[in-house]
Coordinates of C-alpha atoms in Angstrom, one line a residue:
V1 CA 0.0 0.1 0.0
L2 CA 1.5 3.2 -0.7
A3 CA 0.9 5.7 2.0
S4 CA 3.7 8.1 1.0
G5 CA 1.7 11.4 1.1
G6 CA 2.2 14.3 -1.8
V7 CA 5.1 16.0 -3.9
G8 CA 5.0 19.1 -1.9
K9 CA 8.7 19.7 -1.8
V10 CA 8.8 20.2 -5.3
Y11 CA 8.3 23.7 -4.5
R12 CA 10.6 26.2 -3.1
Y13 CA 8.2 26.9 0.0
T14 CA 5.8 24.8 1.2
S15 CA 3.9 23.7 4.3
N16 CA 4.2 19.9 4.1
P17 CA 7.5 17.5 6.1
D18 CA 10.4 16.8 3.9
T19 CA 8.8 13.5 4.0
S20 CA 6.8 15.0 0.8
T21 CA 8.8 14.2 -2.4
G22 CA 5.9 12.9 -3.6
D23 CA 8.0 8.6 -3.7
G24 CA 4.8 6.9 -3.9
I25 CA 3.3 8.7 -7.5
A26 CA 6.7 8.5 -8.7
M27 CA 7.2 5.3 -8.1
A28 CA 4.0 4.0 -9.3
W29 CA 3.9 6.0 -12.1
R30 CA 7.7 4.6 -13.6
A31 CA 5.8 1.2 -12.8
G32 CA 3.5 1.5 -15.6
C33 CA 0.4 3.0 -13.2
R34 CA -1.8 5.9 -14.5
V35 CA -1.3 9.3 -12.8
A36 CA -4.3 12.4 -12.6
N37 CA -5.2 16.1 -11.8
M38 CA -0.8 16.5 -11.0
E39 CA -2.1 20.0 -12.3
F40 CA -3.9 20.8 -8.7
I41 CA -1.8 21.9 -6.6
Q42 CA -3.5 23.4 -3.6
F43 CA -1.4 26.8 -2.2
H44 CA -1.3 28.0 0.7
P45 CA -1.8 31.7 1.3
T46 CA 0.3 32.6 4.5
C47 CA 3.5 30.6 5.7
L48 CA 5.6 31.9 7.9
Y49 CA 8.7 33.7 5.6
H50 CA 12.1 33.1 7.9
P51 CA 15.4 31.4 7.2
Q52 CA 15.2 29.6 10.8
E53 CA 11.3 27.8 9.7
R54 CA 10.0 26.9 6.5
S55 CA 6.8 25.0 6.9
F56 CA 5.6 26.7 9.4
L57 CA 1.7 28.2 9.0
I58 CA 0.3 31.2 9.9
T59 CA -3.5 29.8 10.0
E60 CA -6.2 31.5 8.1
A61 CA -8.6 31.9 10.9
L62 CA -6.1 35.6 11.6
R63 CA -7.4 36.8 9.0
G64 CA -11.2 35.9 9.3
E65 CA -10.5 38.0 13.2
G66 CA -9.3 40.5 11.2
A67 CA -5.5 40.5 9.9
H68 CA -4.9 42.6 6.7
L69 CA -2.3 41.2 4.2
K70 CA 0.3 44.6 3.6
L71 CA 3.0 45.6 1.2
P72 CA 5.9 46.6 3.1
D73 CA 4.5 50.6 2.8
G74 CA 1.7 49.4 4.8
T75 CA -0.9 49.4 1.8
R76 CA -3.2 46.8 1.8
F77 CA -3.5 44.8 -2.2
M78 CA -6.4 42.7 -1.5
K79 CA -9.2 45.3 -2.4
D80 CA -7.5 45.5 -5.6
H81 CA -8.2 41.5 -6.4
D82 CA -11.9 40.8 -4.1
E83 CA -14.4 42.1 -3.0
R84 CA -14.0 39.7 0.3
C85 CA -10.6 41.0 0.7
E86 CA -8.8 39.1 3.4
L87 CA -11.9 36.8 3.8
A88 CA -11.2 35.9 -0.3
P89 CA -11.2 31.7 -0.9
R90 CA -7.7 30.4 -0.3
D91 CA -6.6 30.0 -3.6
I92 CA -7.5 34.0 -4.6
V93 CA -6.1 34.9 -1.8
A94 CA -2.1 32.7 -2.5
R95 CA -2.9 34.0 -6.8
A96 CA -3.0 38.0 -5.2
I97 CA 0.3 37.6 -3.2
D98 CA 2.3 35.6 -5.4
F99 CA 0.7 38.8 -8.3
E100 CA 2.0 41.5 -6.0
M101 CA 5.2 39.9 -4.6
K102 CA 6.3 39.3 -9.1
K103 CA 4.8 43.3 -9.2
H104 CA 7.1 44.3 -6.6
G105 CA 9.8 42.4 -6.4
L106 CA 9.5 40.8 -3.3
D107 CA 10.8 37.9 -1.3
H108 CA 7.4 38.4 1.0
V109 CA 4.6 40.3 2.2
W110 CA 3.5 41.4 5.8
L111 CA 0.3 39.9 7.5
D112 CA -0.7 42.2 10.0
A113 CA -2.7 41.1 13.5
T114 CA -1.7 44.2 16.0
R115 CA -5.6 45.2 15.5
L116 CA -6.5 42.9 17.5
G117 CA -4.4 43.2 20.5
E118 CA -2.0 41.5 22.2
D119 CA -4.4 40.1 25.1
F120 CA -6.6 38.0 21.7
L121 CA -3.8 37.2 20.2
K122 CA -2.6 35.5 23.1
E123 CA -5.7 34.1 24.0
H124 CA -7.0 33.0 20.7
F125 CA -3.8 32.2 18.9
P126 CA -0.9 31.0 21.3
T127 CA 1.1 28.7 19.6
I128 CA 1.1 31.3 16.7
H129 CA 1.8 33.7 19.2
A130 CA 4.6 31.7 20.9
R131 CA 6.1 30.3 18.0
C132 CA 6.8 33.8 16.2
L133 CA 7.9 35.3 19.6
S134 CA 10.7 32.1 19.5
L135 CA 11.6 33.8 16.0
G136 CA 11.9 37.1 17.0
I137 CA 8.7 38.0 16.0
D138 CA 6.2 39.6 17.9
I139 CA 2.8 39.5 16.3
A140 CA 0.9 41.6 18.6
R141 CA 3.1 44.7 17.8
Q142 CA 5.1 44.2 14.0
P143 CA 3.3 41.8 10.6
I144 CA 4.6 38.8 9.8
P145 CA 6.0 37.6 6.9
V146 CA 4.6 35.5 5.1
V147 CA 4.6 34.0 1.4
P148 CA 2.2 30.9 0.0
A149 CA 3.5 27.4 0.4
A150 CA 2.8 24.6 -1.8
H151 CA 0.1 22.4 0.7
Y152 CA -2.0 19.5 -0.9
T153 CA -1.6 17.3 -3.9
C154 CA -5.5 16.8 -5.6
G155 CA -4.1 14.6 -8.1
G156 CA -1.9 11.7 -8.2
V157 CA -1.9 7.4 -9.2
V158 CA -5.5 7.0 -10.2
T159 CA -7.3 4.1 -8.0
D160 CA -11.0 3.4 -7.6
L161 CA -13.0 3.7 -3.8
H162 CA -11.0 0.7 -2.5
G163 CA -7.7 2.4 -2.9
R164 CA -6.8 -0.3 -6.3
T165 CA -4.1 1.0 -8.5
D166 CA -3.8 -0.4 -12.0
L167 CA -1.5 -3.1 -11.0
P168 CA -2.5 -6.3 -9.4
G169 CA -2.0 -6.0 -5.5
L170 CA -0.5 -2.9 -5.2
Y171 CA -2.9 -0.3 -3.2
A172 CA -2.5 3.5 -2.3
V173 CA -4.7 5.7 -0.2
G174 CA -4.0 9.2 1.1
E175 CA -2.9 12.2 -0.7
T176 CA -0.4 10.1 -3.0
T177 CA -4.0 9.2 -4.8
Y178 CA -6.5 9.9 -7.1
T179 CA -9.4 9.2 -6.3
G180 CA -11.8 11.6 -7.7
L181 CA -13.3 13.1 -4.1
H182 CA -10.7 16.5 -4.9
G183 CA -11.5 17.8 -7.8
A184 CA -9.5 21.2 -8.8
N185 CA -9.3 21.9 -5.3
R186 CA -9.7 20.4 -1.8
L187 CA -12.3 21.7 0.6
A188 CA -10.2 22.4 3.5
S189 CA -10.0 18.9 6.0
N190 CA -12.1 16.4 3.9
S191 CA -8.3 15.4 3.3
L192 CA -8.8 13.4 6.6
L193 CA -11.8 12.0 5.9
E194 CA -10.8 10.4 2.7
C195 CA -8.3 9.0 5.0
V196 CA -10.2 7.2 7.1
V197 CA -12.6 5.9 4.4
L198 CA -10.4 5.0 1.7
G199 CA -8.1 3.3 4.7
R200 CA -10.9 1.6 5.9
T201 CA -12.0 0.5 2.4
C202 CA -8.6 -0.6 1.1
A203 CA -7.5 -2.7 4.2
D204 CA -11.4 -4.7 3.6
D205 CA -10.6 -5.2 0.0
I206 CA -6.4 -6.7 1.2
T207 CA -8.0 -9.3 3.8
A208 CA -10.9 -10.4 1.5
Q209 CA -8.0 -11.7 -0.9
I210 CA -6.6 -14.9 -1.2
P211 CA -2.8 -14.0 0.0
A212 CA -0.9 -14.8 -2.7
A213 CA 3.0 -16.2 -3.2
L214 CA 5.2 -13.3 -3.1
P215 CA 7.9 -13.8 -5.8
K216 CA 11.5 -13.7 -4.4
V217 CA 13.4 -10.3 -5.2
P218 CA 17.2 -10.3 -6.5
A219 CA 19.3 -8.7 -3.7
W220 CA 20.7 -5.0 -4.6
D221 CA 23.9 -5.4 -6.5
E222 CA 26.1 -2.2 -6.6
S223 CA 28.8 -4.1 -7.2
Q224 CA 29.2 -1.9 -10.3
V225 CA 28.9 1.5 -8.8
S226 CA 31.0 3.2 -6.2
D227 CA 30.3 6.6 -3.7
A228 CA 30.0 9.8 -4.9
D229 CA 32.2 12.0 -5.2
E230 CA 30.8 15.6 -5.1
E231 CA 27.1 15.1 -3.3
V232 CA 27.1 19.5 -3.8
V233 CA 25.3 18.0 -7.6
I234 CA 22.4 16.7 -5.8
A235 CA 22.0 19.9 -3.4
H236 CA 22.1 21.5 -6.4
N237 CA 20.1 19.9 -8.4
W238 CA 17.5 20.0 -6.3
D239 CA 17.6 23.5 -5.3
E240 CA 17.7 24.3 -9.0
L241 CA 14.3 21.7 -9.5
R242 CA 12.8 23.9 -6.3
L243 CA 13.3 27.3 -7.7
L244 CA 12.4 26.8 -11.4
M245 CA 8.9 25.2 -10.3
W246 CA 8.2 27.4 -8.1
N247 CA 9.0 30.3 -10.8
Y248 CA 7.8 28.8 -13.3
V249 CA 4.9 25.7 -12.5
G250 CA 3.8 28.2 -9.5
I251 CA 0.7 29.7 -8.6
V252 CA 0.1 31.7 -12.0
R253 CA 1.2 30.1 -15.1
T254 CA 1.6 30.3 -18.5
T255 CA 1.9 28.1 -21.4
R256 CA 5.7 30.0 -22.1
R257 CA 7.1 29.4 -18.8
L258 CA 5.7 25.8 -18.8
E259 CA 7.4 24.7 -22.0
R260 CA 10.8 26.5 -20.3
A261 CA 9.8 24.7 -16.9
L262 CA 9.6 21.0 -18.7
H263 CA 12.4 22.1 -20.8
R264 CA 14.9 22.6 -18.3
I265 CA 13.4 19.1 -16.5
K266 CA 14.4 17.1 -18.9
L267 CA 18.3 18.4 -18.4
L268 CA 18.1 17.6 -14.8
R269 CA 16.3 14.1 -15.9
S270 CA 19.2 13.2 -17.6
E271 CA 21.9 14.4 -15.6
I272 CA 20.1 12.4 -12.0
D273 CA 19.7 9.5 -14.0
D274 CA 23.5 9.5 -15.3
Y275 CA 24.4 10.1 -11.6
Y276 CA 22.0 7.5 -10.3
A277 CA 23.5 5.0 -12.4
A278 CA 27.3 5.7 -11.7
F279 CA 27.2 5.9 -7.3
R280 CA 25.5 4.4 -4.6
V281 CA 21.9 5.4 -4.0
T282 CA 21.1 8.3 -1.3
R283 CA 17.7 9.2 0.3
D284 CA 18.8 12.4 -1.2
L285 CA 19.4 11.0 -4.7
L286 CA 16.1 8.7 -4.5
E287 CA 14.0 11.9 -3.2
L288 CA 15.6 13.9 -6.5
R289 CA 15.0 11.3 -8.2
N290 CA 11.2 11.1 -7.7
L291 CA 10.7 15.1 -7.5
V292 CA 11.7 15.6 -11.1
D293 CA 9.8 12.8 -11.3
C294 CA 6.5 14.7 -10.2
A295 CA 7.9 17.9 -11.6
E296 CA 7.6 16.0 -14.9
L297 CA 3.6 15.2 -14.4
I298 CA 2.2 18.4 -12.6
V299 CA 4.0 20.2 -15.9
R300 CA 2.1 17.9 -18.8
S301 CA -1.0 17.8 -16.4
A302 CA -0.8 21.2 -16.8
L303 CA 0.4 21.7 -20.2
S304 CA -3.1 19.5 -21.1
R305 CA -4.9 21.9 -19.4
Q306 CA -6.8 24.8 -21.5
E307 CA -8.6 26.4 -19.4
S308 CA -8.5 27.7 -15.8
R309 CA -10.1 25.6 -13.6
G310 CA -10.2 25.1 -10.0
L311 CA -6.2 25.4 -8.2
H312 CA -4.9 26.1 -12.0
F313 CA -4.4 29.3 -13.3
S314 CA -3.6 30.2 -16.7
R315 CA -3.4 33.5 -17.5
D316 CA -3.1 31.9 -21.8
Y317 CA -6.5 30.1 -20.8
P318 CA -8.1 32.4 -18.1
R319 CA -11.8 30.8 -19.0
T320 CA -13.4 27.3 -17.2
L321 CA -14.7 25.7 -19.8
P322 CA -18.1 24.6 -19.7
V323 CA -16.7 21.2 -19.6
S324 CA -14.1 19.7 -17.9
F325 CA -12.1 15.7 -17.1
P326 CA -9.8 14.7 -15.8
T327 CA -6.4 15.4 -16.9
I328 CA -5.3 11.1 -17.0
L329 CA -1.8 10.4 -18.1
C330 CA 0.0 7.1 -18.9
K331 CA 2.2 5.7 -20.3
K332 CA 2.5 4.1 -23.3
A333 CA 4.2 0.1 -23.3
K334 CA 7.7 -0.9 -23.5
K335 CA 8.7 3.3 -25.1
K336 CA 10.7 5.3 -22.9
D337 CA 9.5 9.1 -22.4
A338 CA 6.2 7.9 -24.2
W339 CA 2.6 10.3 -23.2
L340 CA -0.4 9.8 -23.7
P341 CA -3.1 12.0 -22.4

């Protein structure tokens, strides 16, 4: 059963843990499973921007209580993007922040909650108040630096409602999967409900099967490889992949950006494959290899959707089509790097 989470670490900024490297999705794809809706990556609008804390979320409830998003000069900007201002849906707020950051060349924007008062913040948001204070940010007296961050992967390995994939005996559950329950966006906390329900149906289906004899797995042979001579190559490719995905395949997309990203991903894949073939595998190398596979799946999916819908927004195709279908990718048999939409 694949239950390895999403692909958040493919982006420079993410709320996900370091283990969210798309391992299950990449393994299933290489094994021949279909993958769907990878273009729908949910971004949380307000992740703390701080060198010591790269995945700490500033809850949207803070905006709900009256915190304001501002530029460095103190100007509120959400009113220019949506009449609901800071109370607009998550994807609209994330796009607005992304727009302002790119327009003004900013690394982040500010979330100002000082108007709520210290007593209120301590009582209603004790964790955020304490964590920010430990990092030198007194949210009762100064604004919080925030940036949108990749949050949830709505696509993944195609399964049925029992967690069955295209390969007999291989199941997948949770964020690794595309079950069809999220569509083009995710309603908050529905992912938890999905895990509870699909986890049960998956277990029930497995226990109903007659156990099959397992083939013997050959011992891993690393006699033809050596220790890596330059680990910096992995670190450099990891950083480059995450940065190009953030800049070219982020919250707002264009066909030109996607095509540029795909070109660079192909070059990175070639370098990573050469490295994988020549040196002993490490956790960092395995995760990088899986991330580059997932990055290509995201880009291919985004290029094939010629509309804007849910979490996928394209400047070249800003309208939503009256009828839409899932983006399902599959490989042609016995042909390397061949794709079918």
